[in-house]
Coordinates of C-alpha atoms in Angstrom, one line a residue:
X1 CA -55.5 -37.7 -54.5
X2 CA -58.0 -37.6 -57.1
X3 CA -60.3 -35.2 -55.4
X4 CA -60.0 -32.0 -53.6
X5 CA -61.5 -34.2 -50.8
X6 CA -59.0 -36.6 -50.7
X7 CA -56.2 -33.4 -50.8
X8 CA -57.8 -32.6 -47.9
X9 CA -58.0 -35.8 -45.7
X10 CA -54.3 -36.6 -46.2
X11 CA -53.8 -32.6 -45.1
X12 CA -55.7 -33.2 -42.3
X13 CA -53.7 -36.9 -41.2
X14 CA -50.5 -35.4 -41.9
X15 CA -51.1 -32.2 -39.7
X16 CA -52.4 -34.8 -36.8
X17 CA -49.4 -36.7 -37.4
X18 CA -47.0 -33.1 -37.4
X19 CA -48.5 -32.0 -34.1
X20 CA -48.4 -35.1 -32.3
X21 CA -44.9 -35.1 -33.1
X22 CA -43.8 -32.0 -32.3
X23 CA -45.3 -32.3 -28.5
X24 CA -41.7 -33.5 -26.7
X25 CA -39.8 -30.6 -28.4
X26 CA -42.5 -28.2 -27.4
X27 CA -42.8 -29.7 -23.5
X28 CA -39.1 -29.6 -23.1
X29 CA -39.5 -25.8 -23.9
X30 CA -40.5 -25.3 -19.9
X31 CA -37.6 -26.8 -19.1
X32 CA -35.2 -24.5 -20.8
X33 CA -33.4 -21.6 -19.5
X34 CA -31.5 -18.4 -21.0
X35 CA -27.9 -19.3 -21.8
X36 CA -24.4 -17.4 -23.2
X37 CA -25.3 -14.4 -25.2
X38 CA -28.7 -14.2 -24.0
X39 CA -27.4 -12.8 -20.6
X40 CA -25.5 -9.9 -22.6
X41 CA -28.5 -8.6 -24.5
X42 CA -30.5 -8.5 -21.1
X43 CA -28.0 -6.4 -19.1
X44 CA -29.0 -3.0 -19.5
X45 CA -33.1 -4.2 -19.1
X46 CA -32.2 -6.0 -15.9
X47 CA -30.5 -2.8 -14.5
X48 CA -33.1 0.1 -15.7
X49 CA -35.7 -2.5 -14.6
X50 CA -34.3 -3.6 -10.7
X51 CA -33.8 0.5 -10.5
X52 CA -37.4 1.1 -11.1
X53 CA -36.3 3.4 -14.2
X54 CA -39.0 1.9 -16.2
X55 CA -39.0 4.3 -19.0
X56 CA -35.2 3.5 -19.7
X57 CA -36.1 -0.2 -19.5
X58 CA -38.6 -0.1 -22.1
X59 CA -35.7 1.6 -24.3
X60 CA -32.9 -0.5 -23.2
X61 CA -33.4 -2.5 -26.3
X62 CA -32.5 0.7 -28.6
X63 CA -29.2 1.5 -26.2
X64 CA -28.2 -1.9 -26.6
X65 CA -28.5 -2.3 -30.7
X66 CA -27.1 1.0 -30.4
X67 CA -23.8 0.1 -28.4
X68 CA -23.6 -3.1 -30.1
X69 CA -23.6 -1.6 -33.7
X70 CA -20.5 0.7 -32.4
X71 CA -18.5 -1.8 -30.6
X72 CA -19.1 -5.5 -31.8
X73 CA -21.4 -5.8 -35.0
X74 CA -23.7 -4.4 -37.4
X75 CA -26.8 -6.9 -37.4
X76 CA -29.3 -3.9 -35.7
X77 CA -32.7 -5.9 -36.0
X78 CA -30.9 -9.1 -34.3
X79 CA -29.4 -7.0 -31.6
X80 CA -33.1 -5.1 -31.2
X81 CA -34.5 -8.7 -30.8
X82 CA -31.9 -10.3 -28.7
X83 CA -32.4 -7.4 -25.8
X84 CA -36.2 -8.4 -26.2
X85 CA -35.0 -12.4 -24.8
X86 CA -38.2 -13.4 -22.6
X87 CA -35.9 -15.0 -19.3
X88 CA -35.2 -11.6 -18.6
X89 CA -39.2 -10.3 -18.3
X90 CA -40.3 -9.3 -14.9
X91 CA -42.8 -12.9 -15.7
X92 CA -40.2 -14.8 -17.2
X93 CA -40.7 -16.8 -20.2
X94 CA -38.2 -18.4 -21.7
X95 CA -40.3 -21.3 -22.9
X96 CA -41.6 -19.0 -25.3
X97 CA -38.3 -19.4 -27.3
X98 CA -39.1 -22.9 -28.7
X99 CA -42.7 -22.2 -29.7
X100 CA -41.8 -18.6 -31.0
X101 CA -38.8 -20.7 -33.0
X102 CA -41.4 -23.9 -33.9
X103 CA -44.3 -21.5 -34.9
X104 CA -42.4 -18.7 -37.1
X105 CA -40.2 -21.7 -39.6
X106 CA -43.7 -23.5 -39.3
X107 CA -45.8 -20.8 -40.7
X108 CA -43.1 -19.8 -43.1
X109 CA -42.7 -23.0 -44.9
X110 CA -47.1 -23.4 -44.7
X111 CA -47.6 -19.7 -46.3
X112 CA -44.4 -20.5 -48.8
X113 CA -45.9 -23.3 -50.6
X114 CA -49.4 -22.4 -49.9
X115 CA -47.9 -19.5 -52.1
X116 CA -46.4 -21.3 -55.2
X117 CA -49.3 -23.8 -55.5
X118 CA -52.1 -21.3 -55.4
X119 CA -50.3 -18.1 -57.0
X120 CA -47.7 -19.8 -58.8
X121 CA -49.2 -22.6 -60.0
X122 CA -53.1 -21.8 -59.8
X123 CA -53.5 -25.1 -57.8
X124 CA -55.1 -26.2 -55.2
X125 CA -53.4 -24.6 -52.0
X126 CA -53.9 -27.9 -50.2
X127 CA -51.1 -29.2 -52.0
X128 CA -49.0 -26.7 -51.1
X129 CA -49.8 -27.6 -47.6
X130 CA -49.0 -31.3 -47.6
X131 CA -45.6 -30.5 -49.1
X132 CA -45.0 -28.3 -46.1
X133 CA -46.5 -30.7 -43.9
X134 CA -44.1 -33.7 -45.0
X135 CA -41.0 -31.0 -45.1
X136 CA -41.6 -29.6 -41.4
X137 CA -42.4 -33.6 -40.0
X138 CA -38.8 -34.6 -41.2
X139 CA -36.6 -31.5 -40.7
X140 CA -37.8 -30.8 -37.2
X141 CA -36.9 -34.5 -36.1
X142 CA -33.8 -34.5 -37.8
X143 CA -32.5 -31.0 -37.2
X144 CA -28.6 -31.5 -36.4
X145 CA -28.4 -29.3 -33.4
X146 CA -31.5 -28.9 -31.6
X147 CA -30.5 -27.3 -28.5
X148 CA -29.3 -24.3 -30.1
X149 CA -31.9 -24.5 -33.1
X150 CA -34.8 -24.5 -30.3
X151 CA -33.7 -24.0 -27.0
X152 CA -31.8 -21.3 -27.2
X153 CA -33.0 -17.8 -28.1
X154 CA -30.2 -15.7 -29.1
X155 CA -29.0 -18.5 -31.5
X156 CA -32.4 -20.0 -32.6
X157 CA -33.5 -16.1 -33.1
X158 CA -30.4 -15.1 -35.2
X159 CA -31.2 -17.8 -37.5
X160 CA -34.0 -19.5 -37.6
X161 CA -36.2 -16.9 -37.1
X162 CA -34.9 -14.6 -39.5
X163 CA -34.6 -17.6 -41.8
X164 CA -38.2 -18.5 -41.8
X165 CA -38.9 -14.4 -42.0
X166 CA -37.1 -14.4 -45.1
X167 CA -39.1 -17.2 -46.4
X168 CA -42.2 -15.1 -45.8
X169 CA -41.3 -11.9 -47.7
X170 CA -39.8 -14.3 -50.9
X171 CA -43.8 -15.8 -50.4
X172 CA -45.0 -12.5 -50.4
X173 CA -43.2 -11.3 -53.8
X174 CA -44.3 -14.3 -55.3
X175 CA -47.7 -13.4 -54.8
X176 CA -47.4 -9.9 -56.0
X177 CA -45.0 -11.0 -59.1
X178 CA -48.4 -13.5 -59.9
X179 CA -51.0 -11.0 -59.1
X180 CA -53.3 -9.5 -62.1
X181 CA -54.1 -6.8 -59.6
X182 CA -51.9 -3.3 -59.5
X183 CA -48.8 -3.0 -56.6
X184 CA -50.1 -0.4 -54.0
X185 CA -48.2 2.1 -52.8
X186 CA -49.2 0.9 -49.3
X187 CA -48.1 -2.8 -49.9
X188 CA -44.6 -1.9 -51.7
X189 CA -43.3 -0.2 -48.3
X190 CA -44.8 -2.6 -46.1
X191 CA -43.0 -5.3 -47.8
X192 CA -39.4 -2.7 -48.4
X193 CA -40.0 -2.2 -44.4
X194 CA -39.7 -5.9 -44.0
X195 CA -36.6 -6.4 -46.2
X196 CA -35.2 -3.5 -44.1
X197 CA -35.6 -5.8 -41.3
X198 CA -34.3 -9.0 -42.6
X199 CA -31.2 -7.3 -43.5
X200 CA -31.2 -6.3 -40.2
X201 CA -30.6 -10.0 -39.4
X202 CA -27.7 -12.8 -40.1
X203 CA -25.5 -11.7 -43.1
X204 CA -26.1 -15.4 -44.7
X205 CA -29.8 -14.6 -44.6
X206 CA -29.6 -10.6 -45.4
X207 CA -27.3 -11.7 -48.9
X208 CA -29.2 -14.5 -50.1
X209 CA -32.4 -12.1 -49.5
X210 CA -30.5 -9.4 -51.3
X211 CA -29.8 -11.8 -54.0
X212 CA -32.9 -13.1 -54.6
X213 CA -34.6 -9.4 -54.9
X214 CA -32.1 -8.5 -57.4
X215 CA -33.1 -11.7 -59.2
X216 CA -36.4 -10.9 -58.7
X217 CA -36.2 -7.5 -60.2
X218 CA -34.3 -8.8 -63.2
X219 CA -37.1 -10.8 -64.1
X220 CA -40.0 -8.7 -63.4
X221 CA -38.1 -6.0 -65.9
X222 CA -37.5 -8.5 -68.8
X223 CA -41.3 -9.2 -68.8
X224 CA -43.4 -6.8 -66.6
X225 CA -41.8 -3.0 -66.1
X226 CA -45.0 -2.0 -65.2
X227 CA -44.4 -4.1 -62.0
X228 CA -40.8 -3.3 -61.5
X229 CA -41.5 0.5 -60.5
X230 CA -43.4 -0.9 -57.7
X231 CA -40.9 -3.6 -56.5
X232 CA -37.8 -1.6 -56.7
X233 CA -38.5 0.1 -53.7
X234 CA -38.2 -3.1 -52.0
X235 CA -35.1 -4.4 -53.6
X236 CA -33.8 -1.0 -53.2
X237 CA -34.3 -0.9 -49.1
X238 CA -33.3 -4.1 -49.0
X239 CA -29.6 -3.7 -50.1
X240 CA -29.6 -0.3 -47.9
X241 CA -30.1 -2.4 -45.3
X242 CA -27.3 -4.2 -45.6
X243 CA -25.0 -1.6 -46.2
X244 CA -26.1 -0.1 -43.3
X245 CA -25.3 -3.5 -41.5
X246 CA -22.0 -4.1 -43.2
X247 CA -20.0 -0.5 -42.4
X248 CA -21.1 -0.6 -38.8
X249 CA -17.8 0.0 -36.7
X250 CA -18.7 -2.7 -34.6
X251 CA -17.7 -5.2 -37.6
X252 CA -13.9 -4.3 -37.5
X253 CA -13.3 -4.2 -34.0
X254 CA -15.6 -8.4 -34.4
X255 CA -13.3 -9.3 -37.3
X256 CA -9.8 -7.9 -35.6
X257 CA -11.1 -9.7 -32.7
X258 CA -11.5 -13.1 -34.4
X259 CA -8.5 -12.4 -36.7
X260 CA -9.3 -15.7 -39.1
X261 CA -10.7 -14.0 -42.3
X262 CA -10.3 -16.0 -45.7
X263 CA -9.8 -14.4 -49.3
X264 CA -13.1 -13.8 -51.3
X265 CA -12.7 -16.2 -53.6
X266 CA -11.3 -19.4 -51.3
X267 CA -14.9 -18.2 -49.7
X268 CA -16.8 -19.1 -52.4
X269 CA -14.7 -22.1 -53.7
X270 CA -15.4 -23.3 -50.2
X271 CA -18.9 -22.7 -49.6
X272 CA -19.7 -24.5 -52.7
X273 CA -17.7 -27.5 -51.4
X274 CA -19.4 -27.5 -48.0
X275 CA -23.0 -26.8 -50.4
X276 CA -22.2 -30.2 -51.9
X277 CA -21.1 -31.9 -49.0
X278 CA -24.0 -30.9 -46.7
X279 CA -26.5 -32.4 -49.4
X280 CA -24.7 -35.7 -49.5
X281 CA -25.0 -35.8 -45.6
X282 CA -28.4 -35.0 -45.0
X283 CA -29.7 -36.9 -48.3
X284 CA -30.5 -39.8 -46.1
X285 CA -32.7 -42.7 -46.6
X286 CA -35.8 -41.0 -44.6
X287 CA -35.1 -37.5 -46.3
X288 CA -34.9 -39.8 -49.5
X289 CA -38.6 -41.2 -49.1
X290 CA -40.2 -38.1 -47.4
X291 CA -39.3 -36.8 -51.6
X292 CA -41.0 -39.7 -52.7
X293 CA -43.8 -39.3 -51.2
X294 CA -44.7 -35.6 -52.7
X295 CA -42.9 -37.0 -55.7
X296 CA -47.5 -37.1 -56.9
X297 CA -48.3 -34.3 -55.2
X298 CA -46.5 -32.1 -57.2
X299 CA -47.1 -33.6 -60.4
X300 CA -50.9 -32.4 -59.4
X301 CA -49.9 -29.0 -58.5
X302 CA -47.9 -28.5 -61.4
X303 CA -49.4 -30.4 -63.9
X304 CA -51.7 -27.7 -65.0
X305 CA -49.7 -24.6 -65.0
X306 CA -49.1 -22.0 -67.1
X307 CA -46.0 -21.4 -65.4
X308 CA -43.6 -22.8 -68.5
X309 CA -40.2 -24.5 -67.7
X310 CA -38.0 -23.6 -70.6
X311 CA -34.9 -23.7 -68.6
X312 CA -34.1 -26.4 -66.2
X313 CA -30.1 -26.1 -65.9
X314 CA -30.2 -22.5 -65.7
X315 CA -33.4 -23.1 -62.9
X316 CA -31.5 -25.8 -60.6
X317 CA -28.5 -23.8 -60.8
X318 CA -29.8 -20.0 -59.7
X319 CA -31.5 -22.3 -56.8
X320 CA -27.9 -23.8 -55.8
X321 CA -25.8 -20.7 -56.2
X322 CA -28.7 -19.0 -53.4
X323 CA -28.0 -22.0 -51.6
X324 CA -24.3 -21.9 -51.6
X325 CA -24.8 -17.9 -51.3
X326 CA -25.5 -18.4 -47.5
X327 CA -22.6 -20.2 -46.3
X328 CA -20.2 -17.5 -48.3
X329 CA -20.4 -15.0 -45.6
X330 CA -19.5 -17.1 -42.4
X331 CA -16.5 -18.5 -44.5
X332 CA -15.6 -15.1 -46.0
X333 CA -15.5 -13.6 -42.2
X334 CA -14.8 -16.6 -39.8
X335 CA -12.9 -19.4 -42.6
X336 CA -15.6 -22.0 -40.8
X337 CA -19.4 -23.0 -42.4
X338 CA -20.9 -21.2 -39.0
X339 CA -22.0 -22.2 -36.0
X340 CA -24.3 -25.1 -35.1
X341 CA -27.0 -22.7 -35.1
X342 CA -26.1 -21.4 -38.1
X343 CA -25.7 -25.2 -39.7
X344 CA -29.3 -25.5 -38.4
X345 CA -30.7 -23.0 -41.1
X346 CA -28.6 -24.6 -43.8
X347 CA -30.6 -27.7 -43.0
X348 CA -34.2 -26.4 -43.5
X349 CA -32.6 -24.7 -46.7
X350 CA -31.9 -27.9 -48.1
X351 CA -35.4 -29.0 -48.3
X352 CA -36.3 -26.2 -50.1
X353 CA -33.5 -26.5 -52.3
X354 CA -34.6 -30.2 -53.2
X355 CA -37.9 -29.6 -53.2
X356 CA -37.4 -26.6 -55.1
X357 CA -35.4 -29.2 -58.2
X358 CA -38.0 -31.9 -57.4
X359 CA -40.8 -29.1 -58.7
X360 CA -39.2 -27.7 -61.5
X361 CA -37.8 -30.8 -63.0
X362 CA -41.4 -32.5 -62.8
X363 CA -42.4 -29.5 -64.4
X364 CA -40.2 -29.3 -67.7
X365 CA -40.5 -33.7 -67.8
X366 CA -44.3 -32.5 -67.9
X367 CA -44.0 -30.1 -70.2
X368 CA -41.3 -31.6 -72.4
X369 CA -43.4 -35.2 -72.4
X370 CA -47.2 -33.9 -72.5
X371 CA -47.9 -37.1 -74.5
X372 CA -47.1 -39.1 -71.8
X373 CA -48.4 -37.0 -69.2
X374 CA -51.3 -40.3 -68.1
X375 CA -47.9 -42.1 -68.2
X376 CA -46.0 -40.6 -65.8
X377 CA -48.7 -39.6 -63.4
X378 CA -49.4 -43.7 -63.1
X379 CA -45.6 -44.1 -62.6
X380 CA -45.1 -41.5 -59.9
X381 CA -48.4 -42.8 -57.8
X382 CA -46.6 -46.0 -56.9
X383 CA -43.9 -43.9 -55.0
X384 CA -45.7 -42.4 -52.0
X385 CA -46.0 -46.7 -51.7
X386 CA -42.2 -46.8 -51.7
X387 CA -41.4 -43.8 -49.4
X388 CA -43.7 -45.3 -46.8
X389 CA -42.1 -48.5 -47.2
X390 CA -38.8 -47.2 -46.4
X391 CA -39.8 -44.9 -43.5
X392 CA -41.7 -48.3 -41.8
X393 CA -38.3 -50.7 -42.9
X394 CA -36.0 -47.9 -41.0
X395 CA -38.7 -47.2 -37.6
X396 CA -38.1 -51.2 -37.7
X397 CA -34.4 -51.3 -38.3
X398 CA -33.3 -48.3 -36.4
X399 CA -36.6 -47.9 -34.1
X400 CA -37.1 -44.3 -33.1
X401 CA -34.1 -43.4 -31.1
X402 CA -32.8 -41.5 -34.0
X403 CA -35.8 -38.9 -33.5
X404 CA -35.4 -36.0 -32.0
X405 CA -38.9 -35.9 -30.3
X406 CA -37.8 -40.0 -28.9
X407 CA -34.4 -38.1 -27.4
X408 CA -36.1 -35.3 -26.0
X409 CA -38.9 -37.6 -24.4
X410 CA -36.3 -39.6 -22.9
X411 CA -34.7 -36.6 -21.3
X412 CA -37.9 -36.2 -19.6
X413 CA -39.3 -39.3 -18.6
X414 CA -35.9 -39.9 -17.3
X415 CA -36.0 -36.8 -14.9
X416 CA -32.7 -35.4 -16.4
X417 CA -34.5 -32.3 -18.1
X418 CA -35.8 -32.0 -14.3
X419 CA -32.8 -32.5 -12.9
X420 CA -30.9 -29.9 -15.3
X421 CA -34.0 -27.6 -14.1
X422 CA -33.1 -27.7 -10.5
X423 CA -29.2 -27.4 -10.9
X424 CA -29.6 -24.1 -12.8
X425 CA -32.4 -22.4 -10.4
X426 CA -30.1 -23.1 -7.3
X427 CA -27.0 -21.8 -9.6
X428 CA -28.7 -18.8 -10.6
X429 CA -29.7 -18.6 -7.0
X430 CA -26.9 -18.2 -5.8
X431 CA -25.5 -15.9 -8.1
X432 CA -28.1 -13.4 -7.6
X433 CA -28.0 -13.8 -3.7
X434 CA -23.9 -12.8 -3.9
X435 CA -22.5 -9.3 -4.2
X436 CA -18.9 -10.6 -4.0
X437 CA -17.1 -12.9 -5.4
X438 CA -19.4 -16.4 -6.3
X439 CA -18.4 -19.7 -6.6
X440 CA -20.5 -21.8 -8.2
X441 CA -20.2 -25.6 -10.0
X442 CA -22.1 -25.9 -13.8
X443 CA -24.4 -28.0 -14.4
X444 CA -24.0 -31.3 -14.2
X445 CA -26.8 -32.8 -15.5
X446 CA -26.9 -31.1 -19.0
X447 CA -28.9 -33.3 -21.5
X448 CA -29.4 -33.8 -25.3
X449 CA -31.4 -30.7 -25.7
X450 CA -30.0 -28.2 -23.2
X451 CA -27.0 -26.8 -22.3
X452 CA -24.7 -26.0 -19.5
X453 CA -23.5 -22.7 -18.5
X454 CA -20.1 -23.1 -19.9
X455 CA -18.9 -21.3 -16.1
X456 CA -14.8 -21.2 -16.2
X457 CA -12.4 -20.9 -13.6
X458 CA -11.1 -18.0 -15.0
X459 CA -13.2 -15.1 -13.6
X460 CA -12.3 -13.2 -17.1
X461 CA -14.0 -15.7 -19.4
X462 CA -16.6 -14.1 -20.9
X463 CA -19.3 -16.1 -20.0
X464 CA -18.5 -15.7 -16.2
X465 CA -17.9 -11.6 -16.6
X466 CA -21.7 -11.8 -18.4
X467 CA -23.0 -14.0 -15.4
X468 CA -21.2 -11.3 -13.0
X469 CA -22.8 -8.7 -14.7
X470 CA -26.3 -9.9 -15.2
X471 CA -26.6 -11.1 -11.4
X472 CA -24.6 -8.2 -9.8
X473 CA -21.6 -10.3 -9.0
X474 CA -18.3 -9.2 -8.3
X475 CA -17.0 -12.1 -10.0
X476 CA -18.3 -15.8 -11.0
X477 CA -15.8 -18.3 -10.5
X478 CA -16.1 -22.1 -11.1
X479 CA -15.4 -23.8 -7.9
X480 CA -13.8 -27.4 -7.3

């Protein structure tokens, strides 16, 4: 990468290569269909809307965040978005989950490092780019739980969206931190409106967010108060936000319902264990050459900055205390890491937590060795070699099967996804068709990538009374 157009032809390959391999998630979208949680949120819409009470349909998103902040938890934007799930349109379009999901952490992890290597680092933004680009290849075939990371829009919005909004605002501090220009008015409470929302959202992503703006502000006051008036505002809203989130009503009557809390500090202990053990498991041998291979690419975006690196242990730890930070609240409140949705957004954390080391410590080596600076960049050429080595030694060891796109291809091409497609429309048939009491068999045919209905025999279950409710049943019972 010698030139700016070399930059630009391995940008180009790799975003061929990134949206050739995306097409099996994004074609087993169709086949997907509204699940769990994402019947509760729809209720009131489905009502105002069969009535022909338009007017309160349109609303019905505001009732619901409304009744939910009272009665089960605080998280008002998520609540907003979840009565907005697409199944329940008069046009349904559920598929639009995956590419809503696939677009928004796309986008987020292109703008961020388009962000530090232009802004940050003055560089060309192309590097930025194919650092994103390697990143979003990997993580998106190797996501742990892809059904609810993708296929599912209550769960994929509650945190992977809100993680990859996050990840736009920090990109968007970052460039008014480096700006020579002035903070508008106009700018600060666009960006404070966004932080509003985000901690609006999950509490893992609303407190790291928090912290990070506090962080933020810290620095920008030790060397730029002319900035800090302007940013305040933002930090300011942010932690209102969550405030507003956290005393909600709704979050006593969630946590006596769950009953499993665990003391503050066992939260943190913990979290910090699971930080440590989560890198160790997905620090795998194609994670391992994917770092490799922008191992040179950001020894060219950095290798010029101005940005200095005084302080690398102080650096690499801030980044892993923001990356514990988010698995504090689920253990704090629930004595578990989370969900598997929630495990999901830990994952694409961890590249930026690696990536984040990989950049700074190239940065002080730089820095601290600029007499060897022709030494080092001849050294770290050879490893884009190496990673591709290893990625072509496992395809040939292991083949593809370990791919998420290979899986969810197979699913397909199989006919099971078609299957699983026909099994739910005659369920939820059915269920619509009866006033009374319906009996009705799950899915049988559930594959890698989507769900069954999790339909009990216990009329009661909560999944059955939200099935009851959204179809106008009586009851939904799970027959023989």
């Amino acid at each position: 990468m010698r030139n700016s157009k070399t930059v630009k032809i391995v940008r180009i390959t790799l975003l061929v290569v990134f949206f050739i391999s995306i097409i099996p998630i994004l074609a087993m979208a169709f086949y997907a269909k509204p699940l769990f949680d994402d019947y509760n949120s729809t209720v009131i819409f489905r009502k105002y809307y069969e009535n022909r009470n338009y007017l309160m349909a349109i609303l019905s998103p505001i009732i619901w965040t409304i009744g939910m902040y009272i009665s089960w938890q605080g998280t008002y934007t998520a609540e907003f978005l979840f009565a907005l799930q697409p199944g329940a349109w008069p046009i349904p379009a559920y598929w639009l989950t995956t590419f809503i999901i696939i677009g928004s952490v796309s986008v987020s992890v292109d703008f961020f490092f388009r962000t530090i290597a232009d802004k940050m680092f003055n560089s060309d933004k192309n590097y930025g780019s194919i650092i994103a680009l390697l990143i979003l290849t990997i993580q998106f075939q190797k996501v742990p739980f892809i059904h609810q990371g993708f296929y599912w829009y209550n769960g994929a919005i509650y945190y992977s969206f809100f993680f990859a909004l996050a990840l736009i605002e920090v990109a968007l501090m970052l460039r008014l931190l480096f700006s020579k220009n002035e903070i508008n008015r106009k700018r600060s409470v666009l960006m404070a409106v966004l932080a509003f929302v985000i901690s609006g959202g999950n509490y893992s992503t609303a407190l790291v967010n928090c912290l990070f703006l506090f962080l933020l502000m810290f620095y920008v006051y030790v060397t730029d108060k002319g900035k800090f008036r302007a940013l305040r505002l933002i930090c300011i809203v942010a932690f209102i936000g969550l405030v507003i989130s956290m005393i909600a009503p709704g979050n006593a009557v969630r946590a006596a319902s769950d009953g499993v809390s665990m003391p503050a500090l066992r939260a943190i202990y913990k979290s910090v264990e699971y930080a440590l053990w989560s890198i160790k498991w997905w620090l795998r041998p194609w994670q391992i050459a994917i770092f490799m291979c922008m191992v040179p690419v950001i020894n060219k975006m950095v290798a010029r900055s101005k940005v200095k690196f005084r302080f690398p242990v102080v650096a690499l730890a801030l980044m892993f205390g923001l990356y514990v930070a988010q698995m504090t609240p689920p253990f704090y409140g629930l004595s578990s890491p989370g969900a598997e949705r929630q495990i999901d957004m830990y994952y694409y954390s961890f590249y930026l937590l690696i990536t984040g080391c990989l950049i700074y410590m190239e940065g002080w080596i730089i820095q601290k060795l600029p007499e060897h600076c022709a030494w080092i960049e001849k050294v770290v050429f050879f490893l884009p070699a190496i990673g591709a080595l290893v990625l072509v030694v496992g395809v040939a060891v292991k083949g593809v099967g370990d791919f998420n796109s290979y899986k969810i291809w197979d699913d397909i091409a199989s006919g099971r996804a078609e299957q699983y497609d026909r099994e739910y429309k005659a369920i939820a048939g059915k269920m619509a068709a009866e006033d009374g009491t319906c009996y009705v068999q799950d899915i049988s045919q559930w594959t890698y990538s989507l769900d069954k209905l999790d339909i009990q025999k216990d009329p009661e279950y909560w999944t059955n009374k939200s099935l009851a409710e959204y179809y106008g049943c009586e009851q939904v019972i799970l027959s023989k």
